[in-house]
Structure formats: C-alpha cells, structure tokens
XYZ file of N, CA and C in Angstrom:
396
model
N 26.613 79.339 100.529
C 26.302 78.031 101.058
C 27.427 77.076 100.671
N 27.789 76.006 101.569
C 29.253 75.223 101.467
C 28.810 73.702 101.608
N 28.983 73.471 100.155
C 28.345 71.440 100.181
C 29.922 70.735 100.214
N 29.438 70.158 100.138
C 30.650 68.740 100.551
C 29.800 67.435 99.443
N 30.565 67.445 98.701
C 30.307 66.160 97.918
C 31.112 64.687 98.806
N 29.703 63.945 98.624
C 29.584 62.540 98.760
C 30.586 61.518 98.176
N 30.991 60.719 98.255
C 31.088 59.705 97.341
C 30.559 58.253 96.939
N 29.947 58.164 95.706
C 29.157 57.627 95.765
C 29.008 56.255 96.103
N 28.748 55.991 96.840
C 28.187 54.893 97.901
C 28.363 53.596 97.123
N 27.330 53.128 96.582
C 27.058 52.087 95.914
C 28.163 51.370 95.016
N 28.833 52.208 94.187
C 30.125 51.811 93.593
C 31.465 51.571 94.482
N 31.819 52.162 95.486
C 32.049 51.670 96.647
C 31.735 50.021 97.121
N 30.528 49.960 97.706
C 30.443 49.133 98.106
C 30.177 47.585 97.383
N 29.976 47.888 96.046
C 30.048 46.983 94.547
C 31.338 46.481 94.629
N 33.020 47.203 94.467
C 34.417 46.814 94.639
C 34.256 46.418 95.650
N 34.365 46.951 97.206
C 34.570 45.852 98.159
C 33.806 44.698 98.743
N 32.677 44.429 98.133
C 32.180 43.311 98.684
C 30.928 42.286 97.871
N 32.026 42.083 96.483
C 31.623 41.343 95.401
C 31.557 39.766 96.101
N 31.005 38.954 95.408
C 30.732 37.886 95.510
C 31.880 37.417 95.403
N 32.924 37.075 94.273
C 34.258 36.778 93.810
C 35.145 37.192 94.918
N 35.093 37.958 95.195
C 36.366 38.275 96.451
C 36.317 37.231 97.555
N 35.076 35.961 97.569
C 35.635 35.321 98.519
C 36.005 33.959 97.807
N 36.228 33.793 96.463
C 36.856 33.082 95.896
C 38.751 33.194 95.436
N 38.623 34.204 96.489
C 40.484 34.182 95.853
C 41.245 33.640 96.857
N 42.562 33.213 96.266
C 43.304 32.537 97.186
C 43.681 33.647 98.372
N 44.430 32.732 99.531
C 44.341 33.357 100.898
C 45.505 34.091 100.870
N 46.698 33.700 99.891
C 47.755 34.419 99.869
C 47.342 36.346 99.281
N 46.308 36.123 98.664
C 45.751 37.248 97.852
C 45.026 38.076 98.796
N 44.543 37.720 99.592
C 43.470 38.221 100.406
C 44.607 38.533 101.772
N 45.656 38.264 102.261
C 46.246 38.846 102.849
C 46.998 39.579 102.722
N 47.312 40.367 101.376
C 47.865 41.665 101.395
C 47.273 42.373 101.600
N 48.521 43.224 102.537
C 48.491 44.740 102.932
C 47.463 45.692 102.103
N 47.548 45.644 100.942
C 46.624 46.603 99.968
C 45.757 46.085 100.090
N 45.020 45.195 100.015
C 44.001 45.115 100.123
C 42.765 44.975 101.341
N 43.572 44.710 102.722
C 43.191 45.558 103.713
C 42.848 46.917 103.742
N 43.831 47.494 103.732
C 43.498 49.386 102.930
C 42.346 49.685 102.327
N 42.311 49.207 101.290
C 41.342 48.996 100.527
C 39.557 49.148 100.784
N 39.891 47.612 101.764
C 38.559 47.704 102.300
C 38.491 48.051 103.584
N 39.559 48.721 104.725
C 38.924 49.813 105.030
C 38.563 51.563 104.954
N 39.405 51.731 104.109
C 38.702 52.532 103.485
C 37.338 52.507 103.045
N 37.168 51.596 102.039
C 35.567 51.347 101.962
C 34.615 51.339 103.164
N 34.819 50.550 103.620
C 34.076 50.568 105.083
C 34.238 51.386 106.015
N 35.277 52.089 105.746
C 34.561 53.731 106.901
C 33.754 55.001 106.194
N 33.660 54.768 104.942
C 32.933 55.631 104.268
C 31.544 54.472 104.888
N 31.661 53.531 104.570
C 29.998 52.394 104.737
C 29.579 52.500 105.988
N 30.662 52.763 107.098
C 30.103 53.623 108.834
C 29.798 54.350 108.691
N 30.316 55.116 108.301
C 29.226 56.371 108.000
C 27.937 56.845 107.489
N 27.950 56.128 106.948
C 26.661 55.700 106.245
C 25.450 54.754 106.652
N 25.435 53.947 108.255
C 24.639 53.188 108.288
C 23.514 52.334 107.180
N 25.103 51.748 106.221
C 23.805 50.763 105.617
C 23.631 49.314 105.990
N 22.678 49.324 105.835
C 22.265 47.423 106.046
C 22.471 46.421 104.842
N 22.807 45.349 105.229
C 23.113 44.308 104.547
C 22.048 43.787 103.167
N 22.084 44.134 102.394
C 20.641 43.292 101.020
C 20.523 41.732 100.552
N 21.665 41.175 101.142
C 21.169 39.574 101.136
C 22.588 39.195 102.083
N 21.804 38.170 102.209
C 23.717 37.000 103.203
C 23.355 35.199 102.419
N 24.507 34.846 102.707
C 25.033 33.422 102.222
C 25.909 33.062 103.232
N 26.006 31.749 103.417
C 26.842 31.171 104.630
C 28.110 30.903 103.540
N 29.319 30.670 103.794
C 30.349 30.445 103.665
C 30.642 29.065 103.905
N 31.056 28.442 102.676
C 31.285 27.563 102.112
C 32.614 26.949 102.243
N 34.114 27.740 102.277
C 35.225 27.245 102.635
C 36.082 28.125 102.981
N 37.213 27.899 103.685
C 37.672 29.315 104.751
C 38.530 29.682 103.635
N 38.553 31.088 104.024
C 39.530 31.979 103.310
C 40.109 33.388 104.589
N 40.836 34.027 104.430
C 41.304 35.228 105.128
C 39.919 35.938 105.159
N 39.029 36.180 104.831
C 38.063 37.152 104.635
C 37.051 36.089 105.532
N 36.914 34.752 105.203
C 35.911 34.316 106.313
C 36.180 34.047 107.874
N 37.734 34.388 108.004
C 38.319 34.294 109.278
C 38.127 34.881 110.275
N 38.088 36.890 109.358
C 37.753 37.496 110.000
C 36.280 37.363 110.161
N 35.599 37.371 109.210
C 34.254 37.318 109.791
C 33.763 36.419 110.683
N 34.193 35.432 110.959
C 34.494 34.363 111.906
C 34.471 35.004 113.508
N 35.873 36.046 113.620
C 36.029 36.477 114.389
C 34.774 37.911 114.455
N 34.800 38.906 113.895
C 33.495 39.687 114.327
C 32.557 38.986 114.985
N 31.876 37.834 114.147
C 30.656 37.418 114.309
C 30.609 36.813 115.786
N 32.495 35.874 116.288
C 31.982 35.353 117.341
C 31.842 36.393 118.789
N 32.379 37.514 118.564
C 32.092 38.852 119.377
C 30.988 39.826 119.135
N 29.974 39.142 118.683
C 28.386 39.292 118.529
C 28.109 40.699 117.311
N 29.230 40.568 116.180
C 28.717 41.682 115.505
C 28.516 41.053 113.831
N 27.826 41.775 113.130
C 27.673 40.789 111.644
C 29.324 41.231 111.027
N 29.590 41.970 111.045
C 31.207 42.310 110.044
C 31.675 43.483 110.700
N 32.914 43.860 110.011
C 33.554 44.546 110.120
C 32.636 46.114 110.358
N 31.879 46.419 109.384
C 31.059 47.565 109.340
C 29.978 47.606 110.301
N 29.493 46.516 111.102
C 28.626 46.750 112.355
C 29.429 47.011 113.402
N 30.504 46.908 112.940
C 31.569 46.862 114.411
C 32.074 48.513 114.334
N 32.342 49.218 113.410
C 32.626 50.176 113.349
C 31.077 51.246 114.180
N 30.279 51.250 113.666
C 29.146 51.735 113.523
C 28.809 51.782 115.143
N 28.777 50.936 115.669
C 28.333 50.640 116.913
C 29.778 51.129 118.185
N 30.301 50.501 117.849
C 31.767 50.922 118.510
C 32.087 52.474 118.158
N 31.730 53.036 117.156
C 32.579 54.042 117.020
C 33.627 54.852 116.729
N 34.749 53.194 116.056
C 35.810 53.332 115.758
C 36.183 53.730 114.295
N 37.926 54.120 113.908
C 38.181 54.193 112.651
C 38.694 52.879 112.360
N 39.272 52.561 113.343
C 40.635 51.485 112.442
C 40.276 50.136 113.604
N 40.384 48.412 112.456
C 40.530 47.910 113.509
C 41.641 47.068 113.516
N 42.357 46.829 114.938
C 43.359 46.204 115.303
C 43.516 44.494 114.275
N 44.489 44.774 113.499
C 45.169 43.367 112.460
C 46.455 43.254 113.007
N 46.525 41.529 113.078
C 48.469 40.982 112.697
C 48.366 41.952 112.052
N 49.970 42.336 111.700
C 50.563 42.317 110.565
C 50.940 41.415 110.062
N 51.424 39.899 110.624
C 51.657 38.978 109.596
C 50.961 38.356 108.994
N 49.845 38.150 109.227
C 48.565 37.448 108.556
C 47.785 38.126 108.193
N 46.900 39.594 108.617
C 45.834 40.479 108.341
C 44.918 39.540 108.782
N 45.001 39.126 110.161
C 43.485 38.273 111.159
C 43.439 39.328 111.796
N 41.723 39.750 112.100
C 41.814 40.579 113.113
C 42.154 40.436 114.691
N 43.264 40.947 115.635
C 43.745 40.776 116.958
C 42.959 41.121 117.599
N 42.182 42.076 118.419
C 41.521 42.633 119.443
C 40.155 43.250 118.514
N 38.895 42.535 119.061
C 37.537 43.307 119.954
C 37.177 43.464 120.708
N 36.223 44.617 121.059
C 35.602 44.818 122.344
C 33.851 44.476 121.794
N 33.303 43.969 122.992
C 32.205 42.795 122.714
C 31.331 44.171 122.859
N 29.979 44.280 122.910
C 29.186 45.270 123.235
C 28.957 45.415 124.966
N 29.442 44.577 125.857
C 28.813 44.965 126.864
C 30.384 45.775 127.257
N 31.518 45.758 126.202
C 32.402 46.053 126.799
C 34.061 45.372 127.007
N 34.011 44.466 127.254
C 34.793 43.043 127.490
C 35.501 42.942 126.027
N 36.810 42.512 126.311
C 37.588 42.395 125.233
C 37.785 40.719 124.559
N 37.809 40.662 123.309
C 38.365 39.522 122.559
C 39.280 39.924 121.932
N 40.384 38.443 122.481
C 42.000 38.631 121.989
C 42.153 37.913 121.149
N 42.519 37.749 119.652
C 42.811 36.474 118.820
C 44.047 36.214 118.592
N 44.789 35.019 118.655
C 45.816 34.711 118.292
C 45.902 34.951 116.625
N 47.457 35.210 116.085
C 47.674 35.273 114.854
C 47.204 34.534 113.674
N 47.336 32.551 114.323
C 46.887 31.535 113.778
C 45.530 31.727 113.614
N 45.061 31.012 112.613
C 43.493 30.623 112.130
C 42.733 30.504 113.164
N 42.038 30.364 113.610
C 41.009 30.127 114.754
C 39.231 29.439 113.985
N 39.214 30.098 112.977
C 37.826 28.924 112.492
C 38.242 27.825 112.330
N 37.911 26.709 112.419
C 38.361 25.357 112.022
C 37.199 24.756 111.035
N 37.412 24.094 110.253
C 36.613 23.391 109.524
C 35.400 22.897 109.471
N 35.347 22.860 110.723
C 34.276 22.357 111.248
C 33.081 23.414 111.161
N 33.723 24.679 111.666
C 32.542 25.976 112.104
C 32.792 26.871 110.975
N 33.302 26.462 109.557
C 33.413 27.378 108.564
C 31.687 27.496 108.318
N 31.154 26.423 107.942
C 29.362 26.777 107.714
C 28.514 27.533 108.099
N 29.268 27.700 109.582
C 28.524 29.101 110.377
C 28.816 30.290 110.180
N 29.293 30.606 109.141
C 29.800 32.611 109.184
C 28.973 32.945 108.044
N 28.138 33.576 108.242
C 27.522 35.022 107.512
C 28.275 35.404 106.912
N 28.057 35.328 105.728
C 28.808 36.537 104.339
C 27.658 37.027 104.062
N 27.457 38.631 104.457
C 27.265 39.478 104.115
C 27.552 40.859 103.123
N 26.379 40.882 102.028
C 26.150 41.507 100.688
C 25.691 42.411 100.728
N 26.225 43.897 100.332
C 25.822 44.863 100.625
C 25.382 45.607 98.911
C-alpha cells in the first residue's frame, strides 16, 4: 500500500495569514519572496477546500489589501476562492508592484488591472480580510 504524506495544514496556514502580516510596510509586502511564499501556501489551501474561521474589514491599504480589493471586486473572497473555483495554479502579478493583473469573473469575462493602486481610500473599509 503507497501513502503520500500531507502537509500539515494548519501550520501552513498560521505563517501565511497571521493577523500582523497586514501590518507591514508595503515596501515589505511587495517582495518577490514573499509572493512565493504565499502561493505556495495557498495552493496547498486549494487543495484543501478550507473555509474562512473569522473576517475583519481592513482598516488601511497595504499591498495585501489591494489585492484583496481586486479578488473581491471580481466576486471572489481571496486569492484561495479564486483558485478553488477557477481551477488554477498560478495567478497573473506585475512584476513591478506584485498587484494582481488579470481575472476571470465566474460567468467567465475577464478583469484587467492596471499596475497602479486601484483601491482608493475611500473603498479601503470595504475589503474582507479573511482568517483562516
């Protein structure tokens, strides 16, 4: 008989999606490594269909609420509903900023984002940070 060890989940998803990670500066949150990082994490977390255990609205923009900004306004909660549902491994980033460039909405239909910021100040209150 031929197992395949897991990895374990929870410690996983503890590193990438601590509370503190949306307190760091934006210069920090747009490196390369740490994109990697968390997707890696999050295609092990597609795989896994888990659901979210609490959310908090977002308080002031950072690289991490940008993107979620962008998922959310192409009708998905994060990065990991978007995988899950879509089907995908990898999703389309600048490279100069790490904003996400291209989704496809669920009925199909594509969203294009420019490189620049796109939440504005105004609609930072509205993004779901989601706690896994």
């Amino acid at each position: 008989m031929v197992t395949q060890e897991v990895p374990h989940i929870p410690s996983c998803l503890e590193a990438a999606h601590s509370l503190d990670e949306f307190s760091t500066s934006h210069k920090e949150v747009l490196k390369k490594s740490n994109f990697r990082k968390m997707s890696e994490v999050s295609g092990v977390m597609a795989n896994a269909e888990i659901k979210p255990k609490s959310i908090h609205r977002a308080k002031k923009w950072s690289g991490d609420v940008e993107n979620l900004y962008r998922f959310q306004q192409a009708g998905y909660r994060d990065e990991i509903e978007y995988k899950q549902v879509k089907q995908v491994d990898m999703v389309e980033y600048w490279p100069e900023t790490g904003f996400v460039k291209k989704l496809q909405r669920r009925d199909n239909t594509f969203y294009y984002y420019n490189k620049q910021r796109e939440c504005e100040d105004k609609e930072v209150h509205k993004v779901k940070v989601y706690v896994y």
